[in-house]
């Protein structure tokens, strides 16, 4: 009998609470759940893959004025500009933006060259997009390339294989749109929230809100080391990969 009484009591309480909430909802006016400020800024979208009006143009096909050498001493970027593209000069080192970024929306296009006999597997069109200089989205020619899948184009290097192989053809422009949420660090550099990324390659989602485990090292396991806003960098991996139409939006 006691169990039946408790059940009936709980049923009555639940019914009364639902009735109270329903009554309260009916008393609300529509404007009680509306707000009018702050007003979102007006942004003019780009046409096609063009840059939106609030984007920072990192490369417009003319020069490398927004970039510098990623070496310890810095200095001018040593890559070349040809046919409105900037091209890796193997052996000159990676480059990075002069400006620092955190959360962002990044658009970047790349083209892998016709490979030589020695350019196979991870040497076939290899470069990398290093968000905040330490989290790599892989650039690679994945046309008939049986390399490890967490090193494919569209991978978060050595952490997450792409959901699909969206690469089209060697020596053809590929389009990346990347949405980045930077990690947050608190008191005593303790990680408060990890980084998260969505990657779209040629219109195909290849990383869907992936939560990073840390940096993307070539060897060893990923880990987080506290940092703030950092440059975007592009990797010299010994291959003449070309890049164009690079813009970024601070989020």
GROMACS .gro file of C-alpha atoms in nm:
model
  251
    1UNK     CA    1   0.000   0.000   0.000
    2UNK     CA    2   0.281   0.241   0.086
    3UNK     CA    3   0.441   0.198  -0.260
    4UNK     CA    4   0.107   0.264  -0.429
    5UNK     CA    5   0.057   0.578  -0.219
    6UNK     CA    6   0.403   0.712  -0.309
    7UNK     CA    7   0.343   0.646  -0.680
    8UNK     CA    8   0.007   0.827  -0.673
    9UNK     CA    9   0.161   1.116  -0.480
   10UNK     CA   10   0.444   1.159  -0.733
   11UNK     CA   11   0.196   1.138  -1.020
   12UNK     CA   12  -0.012   1.416  -0.866
   13UNK     CA   13   0.293   1.636  -0.805
   14UNK     CA   14   0.411   1.590  -1.165
   15UNK     CA   15   0.065   1.673  -1.298
   16UNK     CA   16   0.043   1.988  -1.084
   17UNK     CA   17   0.390   2.107  -1.191
   18UNK     CA   18   0.312   2.055  -1.559
   19UNK     CA   19  -0.019   2.236  -1.519
   20UNK     CA   20   0.156   2.525  -1.343
   21UNK     CA   21   0.421   2.553  -1.615
   22UNK     CA   22   0.155   2.537  -1.887
   23UNK     CA   23  -0.041   2.812  -1.714
   24UNK     CA   24   0.272   3.025  -1.684
   25UNK     CA   25   0.353   2.979  -2.053
   26UNK     CA   26   0.001   3.097  -2.144
   27UNK     CA   27   0.051   3.417  -1.939
   28UNK     CA   28   0.376   3.508  -2.115
   29UNK     CA   29   0.369   3.771  -2.386
   30UNK     CA   30   0.564   3.700  -2.710
   31UNK     CA   31   0.792   4.001  -2.653
   32UNK     CA   32   0.905   3.861  -2.318
   33UNK     CA   33   1.139   3.622  -2.505
   34UNK     CA   34   1.261   3.873  -2.767
   35UNK     CA   35   1.559   4.106  -2.759
   36UNK     CA   36   1.680   4.384  -2.989
   37UNK     CA   37   2.038   4.453  -2.886
   38UNK     CA   38   2.322   4.424  -2.941
   39UNK     CA   39   2.255   4.434  -3.314
   40UNK     CA   40   2.482   4.195  -3.514
   41UNK     CA   41   2.718   4.384  -3.748
   42UNK     CA   42   2.637   4.396  -4.117
   43UNK     CA   43   2.878   4.180  -4.321
   44UNK     CA   44   2.876   4.173  -4.699
   45UNK     CA   45   2.935   3.813  -4.816
   46UNK     CA   46   3.198   3.743  -5.077
   47UNK     CA   47   3.097   3.623  -5.421
   48UNK     CA   48   3.186   3.258  -5.477
   49UNK     CA   49   3.504   3.203  -5.275
   50UNK     CA   50   3.559   3.577  -5.239
   51UNK     CA   51   3.632   3.727  -4.900
   52UNK     CA   52   3.354   3.873  -4.682
   53UNK     CA   53   3.376   4.243  -4.602
   54UNK     CA   54   3.507   4.183  -4.248
   55UNK     CA   55   3.779   3.935  -4.343
   56UNK     CA   56   4.152   3.987  -4.304
   57UNK     CA   57   4.308   3.925  -4.646
   58UNK     CA   58   4.619   3.718  -4.589
   59UNK     CA   59   4.708   3.666  -4.955
   60UNK     CA   60   4.549   3.838  -5.254
   61UNK     CA   61   4.781   3.704  -5.522
   62UNK     CA   62   5.020   4.000  -5.517
   63UNK     CA   63   5.280   3.972  -5.242
   64UNK     CA   64   5.377   3.815  -4.910
   65UNK     CA   65   5.350   4.134  -4.706
   66UNK     CA   66   5.121   3.966  -4.450
   67UNK     CA   67   5.371   3.684  -4.390
   68UNK     CA   68   5.716   3.629  -4.244
   69UNK     CA   69   5.959   3.342  -4.198
   70UNK     CA   70   5.851   3.106  -3.918
   71UNK     CA   71   6.210   3.057  -3.804
   72UNK     CA   72   6.335   3.187  -3.470
   73UNK     CA   73   6.484   3.497  -3.629
   74UNK     CA   74   6.176   3.577  -3.839
   75UNK     CA   75   6.248   3.796  -4.138
   76UNK     CA   76   6.082   3.810  -4.481
   77UNK     CA   77   5.897   3.504  -4.610
   78UNK     CA   78   6.114   3.331  -4.871
   79UNK     CA   79   5.844   3.164  -5.079
   80UNK     CA   80   5.773   3.281  -5.434
   81UNK     CA   81   5.467   3.446  -5.589
   82UNK     CA   82   5.371   3.338  -5.941
   83UNK     CA   83   5.044   3.349  -6.135
   84UNK     CA   84   4.862   3.493  -5.831
   85UNK     CA   85   4.968   3.203  -5.610
   86UNK     CA   86   5.234   3.174  -5.344
   87UNK     CA   87   5.449   2.865  -5.380
   88UNK     CA   88   5.664   2.679  -5.129
   89UNK     CA   89   6.035   2.706  -5.202
   90UNK     CA   90   6.165   2.378  -5.057
   91UNK     CA   91   6.430   2.427  -4.792
   92UNK     CA   92   6.347   2.790  -4.715
   93UNK     CA   93   6.132   2.702  -4.416
   94UNK     CA   94   5.772   2.745  -4.310
   95UNK     CA   95   5.604   3.085  -4.304
   96UNK     CA   96   5.360   3.246  -4.060
   97UNK     CA   97   5.129   3.544  -4.048
   98UNK     CA   98   5.249   3.862  -3.885
   99UNK     CA   99   4.909   3.892  -3.719
  100UNK     CA  100   4.794   3.667  -3.434
  101UNK     CA  101   4.461   3.482  -3.426
  102UNK     CA  102   4.235   3.282  -3.196
  103UNK     CA  103   3.883   3.164  -3.287
  104UNK     CA  104   3.849   3.205  -3.661
  105UNK     CA  105   3.696   3.112  -3.994
  106UNK     CA  106   3.969   3.040  -4.248
  107UNK     CA  107   3.944   3.006  -4.625
  108UNK     CA  108   4.247   2.878  -4.815
  109UNK     CA  109   4.303   2.708  -5.150
  110UNK     CA  110   4.596   2.484  -5.243
  111UNK     CA  111   4.730   2.292  -5.541
  112UNK     CA  112   4.972   1.999  -5.533
  113UNK     CA  113   5.228   1.969  -5.814
  114UNK     CA  114   5.279   1.674  -6.045
  115UNK     CA  115   5.502   1.449  -5.832
  116UNK     CA  116   5.849   1.327  -5.920
  117UNK     CA  117   5.945   0.963  -5.871
  118UNK     CA  118   6.063   1.032  -5.516
  119UNK     CA  119   5.743   1.217  -5.421
  120UNK     CA  120   5.523   0.935  -5.298
  121UNK     CA  121   5.317   0.865  -4.986
  122UNK     CA  122   5.379   1.148  -4.735
  123UNK     CA  123   5.604   1.332  -4.982
  124UNK     CA  124   5.328   1.357  -5.242
  125UNK     CA  125   5.211   1.718  -5.229
  126UNK     CA  126   5.273   1.750  -4.855
  127UNK     CA  127   5.232   2.071  -4.662
  128UNK     CA  128   5.027   2.171  -4.361
  129UNK     CA  129   4.800   2.444  -4.230
  130UNK     CA  130   4.909   2.509  -3.872
  131UNK     CA  131   4.632   2.680  -3.676
  132UNK     CA  132   4.784   2.888  -3.397
  133UNK     CA  133   5.120   2.754  -3.523
  134UNK     CA  134   5.072   2.412  -3.358
  135UNK     CA  135   4.753   2.233  -3.468
  136UNK     CA  136   4.789   2.088  -3.818
  137UNK     CA  137   4.525   2.036  -4.082
  138UNK     CA  138   4.704   1.818  -4.336
  139UNK     CA  139   4.768   1.920  -4.695
  140UNK     CA  140   4.847   1.619  -4.915
  141UNK     CA  141   4.787   1.481  -5.264
  142UNK     CA  142   4.550   1.189  -5.202
  143UNK     CA  143   4.500   1.078  -5.560
  144UNK     CA  144   4.605   0.709  -5.558
  145UNK     CA  145   4.813   0.756  -5.245
  146UNK     CA  146   4.799   0.462  -4.998
  147UNK     CA  147   4.954   0.641  -4.700
  148UNK     CA  148   4.827   0.628  -4.340
  149UNK     CA  149   4.475   0.770  -4.318
  150UNK     CA  150   4.532   0.999  -4.019
  151UNK     CA  151   4.787   1.169  -4.241
  152UNK     CA  152   4.553   1.212  -4.539
  153UNK     CA  153   4.440   1.545  -4.670
  154UNK     CA  154   4.162   1.666  -4.442
  155UNK     CA  155   4.304   1.492  -4.137
  156UNK     CA  156   4.392   1.652  -3.808
  157UNK     CA  157   4.744   1.523  -3.836
  158UNK     CA  158   4.802   1.197  -3.645
  159UNK     CA  159   4.477   1.252  -3.449
  160UNK     CA  160   4.170   1.224  -3.668
  161UNK     CA  161   4.133   1.075  -4.015
  162UNK     CA  162   3.897   1.262  -4.252
  163UNK     CA  163   3.537   1.146  -4.281
  164UNK     CA  164   3.585   1.121  -4.659
  165UNK     CA  165   3.852   1.159  -4.926
  166UNK     CA  166   3.732   1.481  -5.092
  167UNK     CA  167   4.053   1.543  -5.288
  168UNK     CA  168   3.987   1.580  -5.661
  169UNK     CA  169   4.300   1.564  -5.879
  170UNK     CA  170   4.672   1.632  -5.875
  171UNK     CA  171   4.761   1.982  -6.000
  172UNK     CA  172   4.401   2.101  -5.948
  173UNK     CA  173   4.295   2.367  -5.698
  174UNK     CA  174   4.145   2.234  -5.373
  175UNK     CA  175   3.935   2.452  -5.141
  176UNK     CA  176   3.949   2.443  -4.762
  177UNK     CA  177   3.704   2.617  -4.531
  178UNK     CA  178   3.802   2.573  -4.167
  179UNK     CA  179   3.611   2.674  -3.854
  180UNK     CA  180   3.832   2.689  -3.546
  181UNK     CA  181   3.755   2.724  -3.177
  182UNK     CA  182   4.077   2.783  -2.988
  183UNK     CA  183   4.154   2.611  -2.658
  184UNK     CA  184   4.105   2.807  -2.336
  185UNK     CA  185   4.349   2.806  -2.045
  186UNK     CA  186   4.281   2.932  -1.696
  187UNK     CA  187   4.468   2.988  -1.372
  188UNK     CA  188   4.810   2.823  -1.361
  189UNK     CA  189   4.773   2.743  -1.733
  190UNK     CA  190   4.518   2.471  -1.664
  191UNK     CA  191   4.319   2.366  -1.972
  192UNK     CA  192   3.959   2.482  -1.931
  193UNK     CA  193   3.825   2.378  -2.271
  194UNK     CA  194   3.999   2.198  -2.560
  195UNK     CA  195   4.019   2.315  -2.919
  196UNK     CA  196   3.744   2.215  -3.162
  197UNK     CA  197   3.745   2.220  -3.541
  198UNK     CA  198   3.519   2.171  -3.840
  199UNK     CA  199   3.689   2.126  -4.178
  200UNK     CA  200   3.519   2.145  -4.517
  201UNK     CA  201   3.721   2.033  -4.821
  202UNK     CA  202   3.574   2.107  -5.165
  203UNK     CA  203   3.230   2.146  -5.009
  204UNK     CA  204   3.249   1.817  -4.816
  205UNK     CA  205   3.262   1.811  -4.434
  206UNK     CA  206   3.569   1.603  -4.348
  207UNK     CA  207   3.598   1.697  -3.978
  208UNK     CA  208   3.274   1.755  -3.787
  209UNK     CA  209   3.328   1.949  -3.462
  210UNK     CA  210   3.630   1.735  -3.378
  211UNK     CA  211   3.767   1.799  -3.027
  212UNK     CA  212   4.146   1.799  -3.035
  213UNK     CA  213   4.349   1.605  -2.781
  214UNK     CA  214   4.632   1.858  -2.802
  215UNK     CA  215   4.902   1.949  -3.051
  216UNK     CA  216   4.972   1.739  -3.362
  217UNK     CA  217   5.331   1.609  -3.331
  218UNK     CA  218   5.500   1.388  -3.590
  219UNK     CA  219   5.604   1.148  -3.314
  220UNK     CA  220   5.461   1.094  -2.968
  221UNK     CA  221   5.123   1.178  -2.823
  222UNK     CA  222   4.933   1.507  -2.841
  223UNK     CA  223   4.935   1.741  -2.542
  224UNK     CA  224   4.828   2.092  -2.457
  225UNK     CA  225   5.070   2.366  -2.358
  226UNK     CA  226   4.908   2.695  -2.257
  227UNK     CA  227   4.915   2.976  -2.511
  228UNK     CA  228   4.715   3.273  -2.630
  229UNK     CA  229   4.652   3.411  -2.977
  230UNK     CA  230   4.915   3.284  -3.221
  231UNK     CA  231   5.004   3.322  -3.590
  232UNK     CA  232   4.868   3.097  -3.862
  233UNK     CA  233   5.155   2.914  -4.030
  234UNK     CA  234   5.202   2.715  -4.352
  235UNK     CA  235   5.450   2.432  -4.369
  236UNK     CA  236   5.751   2.381  -4.592
  237UNK     CA  237   5.764   2.000  -4.627
  238UNK     CA  238   6.000   1.999  -4.924
  239UNK     CA  239   5.731   2.008  -5.194
  240UNK     CA  240   5.631   2.299  -5.420
  241UNK     CA  241   5.270   2.322  -5.304
  242UNK     CA  242   5.089   2.638  -5.416
  243UNK     CA  243   4.839   2.846  -5.213
  244UNK     CA  244   4.600   3.122  -5.311
  245UNK     CA  245   4.291   3.319  -5.202
  246UNK     CA  246   4.365   3.314  -4.828
  247UNK     CA  247   4.142   3.506  -4.592
  248UNK     CA  248   4.044   3.478  -4.228
  249UNK     CA  249   3.766   3.612  -4.007
  250UNK     CA  250   3.811   3.666  -3.635
  251UNK     CA  251   3.522   3.508  -3.446
   0.00000   0.00000   0.00000
